[in-house]
Coordinates of N, CA and C in Angstrom, one line a residue:
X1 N -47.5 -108.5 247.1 CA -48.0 -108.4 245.7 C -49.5 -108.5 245.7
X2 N -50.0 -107.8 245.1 CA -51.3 -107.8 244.9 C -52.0 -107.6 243.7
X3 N -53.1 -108.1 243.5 CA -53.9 -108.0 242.4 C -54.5 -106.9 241.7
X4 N -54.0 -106.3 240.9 CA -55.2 -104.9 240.3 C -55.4 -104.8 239.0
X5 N -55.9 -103.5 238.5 CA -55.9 -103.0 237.3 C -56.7 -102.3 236.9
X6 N -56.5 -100.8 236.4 CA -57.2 -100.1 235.6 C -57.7 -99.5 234.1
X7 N -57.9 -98.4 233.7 CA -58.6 -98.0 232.4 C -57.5 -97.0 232.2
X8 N -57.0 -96.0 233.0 CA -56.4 -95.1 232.7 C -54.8 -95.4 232.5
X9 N -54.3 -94.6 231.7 CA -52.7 -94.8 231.5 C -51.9 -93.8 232.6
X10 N -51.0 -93.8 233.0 CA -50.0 -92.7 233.8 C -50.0 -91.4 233.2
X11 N -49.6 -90.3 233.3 CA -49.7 -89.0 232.7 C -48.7 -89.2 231.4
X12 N -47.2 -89.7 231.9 CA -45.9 -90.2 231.2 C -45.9 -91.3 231.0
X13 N -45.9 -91.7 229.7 CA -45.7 -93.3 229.7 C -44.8 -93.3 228.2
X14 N -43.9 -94.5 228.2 CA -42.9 -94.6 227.4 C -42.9 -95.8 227.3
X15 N -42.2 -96.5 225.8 CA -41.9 -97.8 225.7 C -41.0 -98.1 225.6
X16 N -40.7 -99.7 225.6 CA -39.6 -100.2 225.4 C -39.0 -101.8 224.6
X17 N -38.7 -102.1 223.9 CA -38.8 -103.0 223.5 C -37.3 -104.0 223.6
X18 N -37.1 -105.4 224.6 CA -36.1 -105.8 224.7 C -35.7 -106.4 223.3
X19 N -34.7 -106.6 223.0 CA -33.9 -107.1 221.9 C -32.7 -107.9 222.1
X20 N -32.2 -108.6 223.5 CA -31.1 -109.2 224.1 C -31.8 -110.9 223.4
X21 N -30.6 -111.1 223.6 CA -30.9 -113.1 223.2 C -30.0 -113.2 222.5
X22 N -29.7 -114.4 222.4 CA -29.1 -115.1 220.9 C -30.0 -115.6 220.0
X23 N -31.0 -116.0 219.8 CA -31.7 -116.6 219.2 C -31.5 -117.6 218.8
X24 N -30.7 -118.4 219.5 CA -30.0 -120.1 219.2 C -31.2 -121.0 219.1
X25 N -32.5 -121.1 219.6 CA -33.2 -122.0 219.1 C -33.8 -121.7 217.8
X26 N -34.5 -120.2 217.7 CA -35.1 -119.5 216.8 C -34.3 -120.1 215.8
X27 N -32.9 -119.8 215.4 CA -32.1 -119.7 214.2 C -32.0 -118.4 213.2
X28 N -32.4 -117.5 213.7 CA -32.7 -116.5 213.0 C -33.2 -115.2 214.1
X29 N -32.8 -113.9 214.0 CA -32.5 -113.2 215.0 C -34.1 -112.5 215.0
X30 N -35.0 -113.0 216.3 CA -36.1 -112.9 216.4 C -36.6 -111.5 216.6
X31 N -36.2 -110.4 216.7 CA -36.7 -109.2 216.6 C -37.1 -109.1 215.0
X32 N -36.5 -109.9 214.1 CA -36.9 -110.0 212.6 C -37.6 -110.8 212.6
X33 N -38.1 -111.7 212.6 CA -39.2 -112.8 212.6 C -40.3 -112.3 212.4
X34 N -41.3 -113.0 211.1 CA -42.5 -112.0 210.8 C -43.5 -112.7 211.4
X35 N -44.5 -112.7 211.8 CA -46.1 -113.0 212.2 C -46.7 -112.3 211.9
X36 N -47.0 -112.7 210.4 CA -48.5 -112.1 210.0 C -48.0 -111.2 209.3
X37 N -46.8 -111.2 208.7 CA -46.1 -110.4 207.7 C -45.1 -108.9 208.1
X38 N -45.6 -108.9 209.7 CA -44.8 -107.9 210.6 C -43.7 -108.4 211.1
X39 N -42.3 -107.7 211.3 CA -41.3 -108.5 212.3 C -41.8 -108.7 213.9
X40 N -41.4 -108.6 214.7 CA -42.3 -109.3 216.0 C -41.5 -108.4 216.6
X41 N -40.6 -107.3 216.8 CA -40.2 -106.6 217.3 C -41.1 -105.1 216.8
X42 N -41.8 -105.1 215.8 CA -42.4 -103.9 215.0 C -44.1 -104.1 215.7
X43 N -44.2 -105.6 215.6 CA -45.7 -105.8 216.6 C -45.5 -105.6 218.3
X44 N -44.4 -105.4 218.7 CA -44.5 -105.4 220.1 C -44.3 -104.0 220.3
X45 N -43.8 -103.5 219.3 CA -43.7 -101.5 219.9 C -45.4 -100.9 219.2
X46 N -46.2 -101.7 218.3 CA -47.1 -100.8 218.0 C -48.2 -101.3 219.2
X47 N -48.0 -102.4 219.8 CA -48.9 -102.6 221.2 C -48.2 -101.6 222.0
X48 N -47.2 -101.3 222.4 CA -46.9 -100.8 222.9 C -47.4 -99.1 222.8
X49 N -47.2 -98.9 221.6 CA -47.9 -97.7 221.1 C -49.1 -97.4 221.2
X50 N -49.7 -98.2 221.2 CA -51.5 -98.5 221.4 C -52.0 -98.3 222.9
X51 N -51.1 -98.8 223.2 CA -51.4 -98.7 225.5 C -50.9 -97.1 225.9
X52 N -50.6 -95.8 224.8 CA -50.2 -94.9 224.9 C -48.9 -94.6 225.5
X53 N -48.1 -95.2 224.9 CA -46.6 -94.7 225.0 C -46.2 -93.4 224.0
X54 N -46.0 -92.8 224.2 CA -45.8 -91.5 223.4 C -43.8 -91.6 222.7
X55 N -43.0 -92.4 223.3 CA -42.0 -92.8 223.2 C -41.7 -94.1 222.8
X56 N -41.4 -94.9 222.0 CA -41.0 -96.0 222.2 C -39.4 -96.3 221.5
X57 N -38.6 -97.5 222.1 CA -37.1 -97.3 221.7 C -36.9 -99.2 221.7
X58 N -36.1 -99.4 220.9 CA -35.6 -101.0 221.1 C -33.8 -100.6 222.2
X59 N -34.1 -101.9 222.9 CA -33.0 -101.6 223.9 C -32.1 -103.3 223.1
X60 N -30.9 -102.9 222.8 CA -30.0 -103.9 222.7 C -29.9 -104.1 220.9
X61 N -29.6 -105.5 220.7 CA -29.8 -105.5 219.1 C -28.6 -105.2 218.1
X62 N -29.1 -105.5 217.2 CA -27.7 -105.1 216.3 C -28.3 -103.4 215.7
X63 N -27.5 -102.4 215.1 CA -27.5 -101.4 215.1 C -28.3 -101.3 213.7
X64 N -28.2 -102.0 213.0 CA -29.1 -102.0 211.7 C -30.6 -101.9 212.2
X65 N -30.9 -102.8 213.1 CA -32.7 -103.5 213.3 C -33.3 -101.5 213.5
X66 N -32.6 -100.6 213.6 CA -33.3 -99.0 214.1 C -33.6 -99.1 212.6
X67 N -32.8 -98.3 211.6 CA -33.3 -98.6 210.2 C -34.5 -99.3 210.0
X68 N -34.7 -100.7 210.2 CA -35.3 -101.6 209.5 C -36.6 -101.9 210.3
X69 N -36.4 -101.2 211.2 CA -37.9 -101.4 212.1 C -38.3 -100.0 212.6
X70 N -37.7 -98.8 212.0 CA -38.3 -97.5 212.0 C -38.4 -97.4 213.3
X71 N -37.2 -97.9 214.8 CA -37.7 -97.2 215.6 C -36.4 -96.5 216.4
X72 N -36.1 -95.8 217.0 CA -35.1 -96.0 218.3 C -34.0 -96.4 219.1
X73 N -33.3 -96.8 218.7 CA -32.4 -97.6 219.4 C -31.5 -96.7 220.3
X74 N -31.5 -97.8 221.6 CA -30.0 -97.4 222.6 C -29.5 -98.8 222.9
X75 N -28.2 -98.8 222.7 CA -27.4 -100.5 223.0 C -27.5 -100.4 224.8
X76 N -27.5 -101.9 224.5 CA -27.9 -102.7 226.0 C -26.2 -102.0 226.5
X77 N -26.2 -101.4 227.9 CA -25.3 -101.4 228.7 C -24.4 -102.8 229.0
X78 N -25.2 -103.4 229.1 CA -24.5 -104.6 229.7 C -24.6 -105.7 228.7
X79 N -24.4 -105.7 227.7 CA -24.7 -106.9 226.6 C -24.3 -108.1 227.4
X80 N -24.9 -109.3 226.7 CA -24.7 -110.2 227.0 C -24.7 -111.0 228.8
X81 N -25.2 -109.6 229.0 CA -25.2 -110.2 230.8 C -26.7 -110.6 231.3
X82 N -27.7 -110.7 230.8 CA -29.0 -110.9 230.8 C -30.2 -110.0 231.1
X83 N -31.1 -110.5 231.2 CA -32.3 -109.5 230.7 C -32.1 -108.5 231.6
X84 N -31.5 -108.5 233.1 CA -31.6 -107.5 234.1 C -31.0 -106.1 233.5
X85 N -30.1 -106.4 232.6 CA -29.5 -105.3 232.0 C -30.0 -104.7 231.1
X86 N -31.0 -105.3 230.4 CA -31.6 -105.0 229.5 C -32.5 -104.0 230.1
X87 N -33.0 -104.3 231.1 CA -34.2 -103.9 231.7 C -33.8 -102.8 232.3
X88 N -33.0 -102.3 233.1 CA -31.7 -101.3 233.5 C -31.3 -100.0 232.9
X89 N -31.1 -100.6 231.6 CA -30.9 -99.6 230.3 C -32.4 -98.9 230.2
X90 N -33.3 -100.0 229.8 CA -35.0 -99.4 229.7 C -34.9 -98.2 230.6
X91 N -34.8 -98.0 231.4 CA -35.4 -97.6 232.8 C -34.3 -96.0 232.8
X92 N -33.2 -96.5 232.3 CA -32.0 -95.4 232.6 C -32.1 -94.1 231.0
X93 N -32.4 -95.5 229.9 CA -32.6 -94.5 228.6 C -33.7 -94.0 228.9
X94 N -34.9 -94.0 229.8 CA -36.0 -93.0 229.5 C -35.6 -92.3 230.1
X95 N -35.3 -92.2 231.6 CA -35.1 -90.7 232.2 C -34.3 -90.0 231.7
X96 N -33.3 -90.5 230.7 CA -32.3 -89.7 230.0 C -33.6 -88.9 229.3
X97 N -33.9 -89.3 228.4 CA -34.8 -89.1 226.9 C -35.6 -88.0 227.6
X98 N -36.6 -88.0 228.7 CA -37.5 -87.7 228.9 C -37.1 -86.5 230.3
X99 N -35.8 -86.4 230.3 CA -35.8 -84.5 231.3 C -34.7 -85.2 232.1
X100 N -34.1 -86.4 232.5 CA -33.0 -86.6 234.0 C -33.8 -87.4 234.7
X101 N -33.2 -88.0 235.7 CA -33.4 -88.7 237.0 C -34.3 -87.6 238.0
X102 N -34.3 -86.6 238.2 CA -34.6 -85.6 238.6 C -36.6 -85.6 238.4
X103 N -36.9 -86.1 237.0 CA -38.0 -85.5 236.7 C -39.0 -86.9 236.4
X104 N -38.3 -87.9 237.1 CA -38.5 -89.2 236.6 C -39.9 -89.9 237.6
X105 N -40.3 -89.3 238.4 CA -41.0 -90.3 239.3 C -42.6 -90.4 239.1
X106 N -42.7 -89.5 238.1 CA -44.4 -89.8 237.1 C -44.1 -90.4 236.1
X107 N -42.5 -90.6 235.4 CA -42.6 -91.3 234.2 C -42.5 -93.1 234.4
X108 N -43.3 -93.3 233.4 CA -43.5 -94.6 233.6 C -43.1 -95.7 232.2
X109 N -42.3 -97.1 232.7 CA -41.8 -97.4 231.2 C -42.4 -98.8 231.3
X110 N -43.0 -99.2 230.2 CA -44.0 -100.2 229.6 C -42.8 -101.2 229.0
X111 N -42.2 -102.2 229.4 CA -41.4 -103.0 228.9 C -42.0 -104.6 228.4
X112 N -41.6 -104.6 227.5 CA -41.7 -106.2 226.7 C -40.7 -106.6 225.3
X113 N -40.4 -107.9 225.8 CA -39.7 -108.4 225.0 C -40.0 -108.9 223.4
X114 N -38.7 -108.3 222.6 CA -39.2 -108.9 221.3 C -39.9 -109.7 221.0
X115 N -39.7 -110.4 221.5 CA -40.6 -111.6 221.1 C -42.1 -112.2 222.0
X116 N -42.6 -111.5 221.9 CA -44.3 -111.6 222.7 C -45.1 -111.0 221.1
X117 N -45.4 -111.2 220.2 CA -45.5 -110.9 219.2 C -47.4 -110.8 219.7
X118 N -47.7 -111.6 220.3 CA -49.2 -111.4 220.4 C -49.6 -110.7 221.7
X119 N -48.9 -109.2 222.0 CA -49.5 -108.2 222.8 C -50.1 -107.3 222.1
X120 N -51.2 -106.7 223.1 CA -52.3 -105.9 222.9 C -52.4 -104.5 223.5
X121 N -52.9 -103.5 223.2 CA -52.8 -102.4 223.3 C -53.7 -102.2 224.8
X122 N -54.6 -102.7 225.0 CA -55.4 -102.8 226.2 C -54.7 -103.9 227.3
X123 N -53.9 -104.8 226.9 CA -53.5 -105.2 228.1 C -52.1 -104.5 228.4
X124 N -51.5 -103.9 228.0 CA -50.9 -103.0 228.3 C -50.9 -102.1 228.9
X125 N -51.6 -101.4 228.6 CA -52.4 -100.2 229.0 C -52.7 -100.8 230.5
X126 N -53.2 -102.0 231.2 CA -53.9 -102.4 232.1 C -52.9 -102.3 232.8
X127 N -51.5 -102.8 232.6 CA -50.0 -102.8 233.5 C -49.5 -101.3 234.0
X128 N -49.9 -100.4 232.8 CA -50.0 -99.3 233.4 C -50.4 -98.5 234.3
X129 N -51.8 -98.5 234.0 CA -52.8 -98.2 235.0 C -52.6 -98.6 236.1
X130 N -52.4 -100.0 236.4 CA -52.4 -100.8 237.7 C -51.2 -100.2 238.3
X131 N -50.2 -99.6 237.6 CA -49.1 -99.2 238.7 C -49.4 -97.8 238.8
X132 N -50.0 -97.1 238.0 CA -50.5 -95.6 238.8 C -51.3 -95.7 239.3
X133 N -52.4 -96.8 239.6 CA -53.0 -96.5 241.1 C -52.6 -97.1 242.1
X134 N -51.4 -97.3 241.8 CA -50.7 -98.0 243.7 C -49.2 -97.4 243.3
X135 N -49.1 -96.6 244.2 CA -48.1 -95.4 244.4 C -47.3 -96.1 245.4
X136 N -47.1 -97.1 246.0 CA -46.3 -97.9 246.9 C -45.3 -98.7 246.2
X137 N -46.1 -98.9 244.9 CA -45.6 -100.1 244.2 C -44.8 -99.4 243.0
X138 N -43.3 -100.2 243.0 CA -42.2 -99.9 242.0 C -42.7 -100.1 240.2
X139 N -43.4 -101.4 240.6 CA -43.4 -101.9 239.2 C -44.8 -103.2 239.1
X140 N -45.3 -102.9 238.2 CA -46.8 -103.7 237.7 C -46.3 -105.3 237.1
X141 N -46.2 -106.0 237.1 CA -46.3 -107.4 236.7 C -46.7 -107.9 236.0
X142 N -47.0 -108.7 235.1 CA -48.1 -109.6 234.4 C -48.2 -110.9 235.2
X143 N -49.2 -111.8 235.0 CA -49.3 -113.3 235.6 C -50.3 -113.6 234.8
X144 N -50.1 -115.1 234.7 CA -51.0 -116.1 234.1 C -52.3 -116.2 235.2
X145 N -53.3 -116.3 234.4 CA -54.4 -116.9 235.5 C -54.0 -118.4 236.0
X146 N -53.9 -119.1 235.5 CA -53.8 -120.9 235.8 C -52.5 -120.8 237.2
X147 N -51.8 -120.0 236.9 CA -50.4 -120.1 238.2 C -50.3 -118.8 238.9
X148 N -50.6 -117.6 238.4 CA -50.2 -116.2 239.0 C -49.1 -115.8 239.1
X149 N -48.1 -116.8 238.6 CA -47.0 -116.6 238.7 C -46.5 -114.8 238.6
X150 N -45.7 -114.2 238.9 CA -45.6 -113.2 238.0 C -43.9 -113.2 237.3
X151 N -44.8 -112.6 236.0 CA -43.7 -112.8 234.9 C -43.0 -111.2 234.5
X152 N -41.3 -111.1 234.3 CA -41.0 -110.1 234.2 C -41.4 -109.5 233.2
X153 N -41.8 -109.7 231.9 CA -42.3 -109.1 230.8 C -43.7 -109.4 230.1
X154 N -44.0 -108.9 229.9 CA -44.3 -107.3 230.1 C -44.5 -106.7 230.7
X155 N -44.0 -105.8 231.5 CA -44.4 -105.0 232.8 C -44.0 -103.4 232.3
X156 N -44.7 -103.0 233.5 CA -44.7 -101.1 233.6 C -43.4 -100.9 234.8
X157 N -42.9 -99.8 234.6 CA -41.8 -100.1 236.0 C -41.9 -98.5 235.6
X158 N -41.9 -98.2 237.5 CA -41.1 -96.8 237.3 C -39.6 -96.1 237.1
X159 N -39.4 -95.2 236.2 CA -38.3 -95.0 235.6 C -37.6 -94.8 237.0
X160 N -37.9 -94.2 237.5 CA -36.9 -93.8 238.9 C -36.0 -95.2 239.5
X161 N -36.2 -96.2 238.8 CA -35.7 -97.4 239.5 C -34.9 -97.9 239.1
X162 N -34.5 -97.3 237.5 CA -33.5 -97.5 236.8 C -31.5 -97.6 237.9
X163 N -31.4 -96.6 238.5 CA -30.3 -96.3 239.3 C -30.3 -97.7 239.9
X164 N -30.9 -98.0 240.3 CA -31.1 -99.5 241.5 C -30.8 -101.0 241.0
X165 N -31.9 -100.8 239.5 CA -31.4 -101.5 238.6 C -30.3 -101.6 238.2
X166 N -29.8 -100.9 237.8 CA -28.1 -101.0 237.6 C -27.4 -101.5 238.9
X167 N -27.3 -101.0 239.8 CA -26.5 -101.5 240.8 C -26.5 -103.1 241.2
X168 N -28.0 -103.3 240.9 CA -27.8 -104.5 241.1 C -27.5 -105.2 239.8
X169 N -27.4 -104.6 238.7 CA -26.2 -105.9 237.9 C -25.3 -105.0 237.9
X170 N -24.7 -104.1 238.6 CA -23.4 -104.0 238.5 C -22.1 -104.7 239.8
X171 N -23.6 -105.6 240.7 CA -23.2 -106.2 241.7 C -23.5 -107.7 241.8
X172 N -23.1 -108.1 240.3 CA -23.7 -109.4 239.8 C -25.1 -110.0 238.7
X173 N -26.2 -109.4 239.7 CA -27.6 -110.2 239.5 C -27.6 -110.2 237.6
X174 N -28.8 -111.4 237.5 CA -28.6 -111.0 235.6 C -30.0 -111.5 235.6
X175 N -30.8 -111.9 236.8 CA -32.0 -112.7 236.6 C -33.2 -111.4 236.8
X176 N -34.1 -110.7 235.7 CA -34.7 -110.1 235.3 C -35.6 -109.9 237.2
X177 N -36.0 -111.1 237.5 CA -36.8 -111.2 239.1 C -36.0 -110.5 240.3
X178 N -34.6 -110.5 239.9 CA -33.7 -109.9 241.1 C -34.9 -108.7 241.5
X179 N -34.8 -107.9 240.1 CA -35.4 -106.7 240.6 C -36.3 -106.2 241.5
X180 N -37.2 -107.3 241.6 CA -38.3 -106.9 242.4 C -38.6 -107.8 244.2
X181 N -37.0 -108.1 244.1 CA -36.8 -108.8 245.6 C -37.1 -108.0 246.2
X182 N -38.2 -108.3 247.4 CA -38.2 -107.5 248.5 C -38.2 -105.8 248.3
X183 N -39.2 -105.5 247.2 CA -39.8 -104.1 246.8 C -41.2 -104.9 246.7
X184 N -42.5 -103.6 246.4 CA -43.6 -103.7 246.4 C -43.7 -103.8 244.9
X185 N -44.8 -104.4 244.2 CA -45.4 -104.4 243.0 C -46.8 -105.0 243.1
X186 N -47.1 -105.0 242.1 CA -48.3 -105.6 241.9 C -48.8 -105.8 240.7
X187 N -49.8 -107.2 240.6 CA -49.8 -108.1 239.6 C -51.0 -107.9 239.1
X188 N -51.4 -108.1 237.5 CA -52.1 -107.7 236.9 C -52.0 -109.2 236.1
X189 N -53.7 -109.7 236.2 CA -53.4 -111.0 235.1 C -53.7 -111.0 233.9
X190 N -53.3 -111.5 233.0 CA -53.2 -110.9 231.3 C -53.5 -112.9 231.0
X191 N -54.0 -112.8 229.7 CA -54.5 -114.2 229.6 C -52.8 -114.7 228.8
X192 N -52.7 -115.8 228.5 CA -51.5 -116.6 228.8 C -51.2 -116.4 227.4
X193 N -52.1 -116.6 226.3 CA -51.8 -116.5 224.9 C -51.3 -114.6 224.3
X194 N -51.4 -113.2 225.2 CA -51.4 -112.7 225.0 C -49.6 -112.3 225.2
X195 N -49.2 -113.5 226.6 CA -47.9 -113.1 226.9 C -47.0 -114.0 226.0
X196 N -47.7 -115.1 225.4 CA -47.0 -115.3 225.2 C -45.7 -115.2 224.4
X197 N -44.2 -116.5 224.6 CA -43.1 -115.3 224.0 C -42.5 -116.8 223.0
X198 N -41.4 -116.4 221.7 CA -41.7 -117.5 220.6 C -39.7 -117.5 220.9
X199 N -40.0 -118.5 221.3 CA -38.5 -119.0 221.4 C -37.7 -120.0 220.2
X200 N -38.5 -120.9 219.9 CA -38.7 -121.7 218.5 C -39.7 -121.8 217.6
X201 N -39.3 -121.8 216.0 CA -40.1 -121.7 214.9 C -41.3 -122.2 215.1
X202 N -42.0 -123.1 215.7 CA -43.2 -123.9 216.3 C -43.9 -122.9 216.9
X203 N -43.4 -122.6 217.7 CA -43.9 -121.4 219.3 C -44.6 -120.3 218.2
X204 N -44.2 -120.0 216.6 CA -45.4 -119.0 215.6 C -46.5 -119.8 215.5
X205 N -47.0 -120.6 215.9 CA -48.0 -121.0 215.6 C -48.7 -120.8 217.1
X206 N -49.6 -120.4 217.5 CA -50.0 -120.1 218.6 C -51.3 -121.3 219.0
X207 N -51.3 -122.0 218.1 CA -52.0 -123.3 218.8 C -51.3 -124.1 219.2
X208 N -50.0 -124.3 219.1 CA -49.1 -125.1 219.6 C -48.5 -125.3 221.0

């Protein structure tokens, strides 16, 4: 893993917005949750929109939230099996959308979860970039500066990876990180309040 990031976006870029959870602490199904009078699913696709996605789709969700959030929807393949599925579908509904598996290895898919309500169009954009200038690497990262950790969402992933994805939850895995065992990626650091994601009513207050 390594450190990068640039200005430019991929030629193909597409979004994605996860919608898996129960929302058991939230209490209320968080792709609806407003911040700032927007649902938090409607603020994460127009960041996404902003970092030049010419596509964007909610993956999972109840079938109403397309209506109600004017966007896209394809149901999670694997409901209830965890975000790896989520992420799987991302990756499988674009090459659908966008020409086959066949035409997939410039397209690139910008994924983040409903609930990151405070992403940005330029750090977006930066996960992008960072994975079209490293042609080795499957998929771009975010990390905190304080840890580096890298975190699965929001990230860029190439669509082509979608097949792999699958296999590997169709061979168990459900932890979002399976994915990037022992493949190349690289990590782009985005400041901590930009990723972050609102699990409980509290977590809207971003001083908290």
């Amino acid at each position: 893993m390594t450190d990068a990031a640039g200005s430019d976006p991929p030629r193909r870029l597409v979004g994605a917005v996860l919608c898996g959870g129960a929302s058991r602490r939230m209490g209320a199904d968080k792709a609806l949750v407003e911040v700032e009078g927007v649902p938090m699913a409607a603020r994460v696709a127009a960041a996404l929109r902003a970092a030049g996605a010419h596509h964007v789709v909610l993956v999972g969700g109840d079938p109403s939230w397309s209506a109600i959030l004017g966007l896209d929807q394809v149901p999670d393949r694997w409901p209830g099996q965890g975000p790896l599925g989520g992420l799987a579908t991302a990756l499988l509904a674009a090459c659908e959308h966008d020409g086959g598996h066949d035409d997939a290895p410039d397209l690139v898919v910008l994924v983040a979860a409903c609930d990151q309500p405070w992403l940005d169009g330029p750090s977006l954009q930066s996960l992008a970039a960072a994975l079209d200038a490293a042609p080795e690497a499957v998929a771009a990262l975010s990390a905190v500066p304080d840890d580096g950790r890298r975190n699965p969402f929001p990230a860029a992933w190439r669509a082509a990876e979608g097949p792999r994805l699958a296999a590997l939850v169709d061979g168990g895995a459900r932890r979002a990180d399976a994915a990037t065992d022992d493949v190349p990626t690289v990590a782009v650091l985005l400041a901590a309040a930009v990723v972050a994601d609102v699990d409980r009513p509290e977590d809207l207050d971003p001083r908290s």
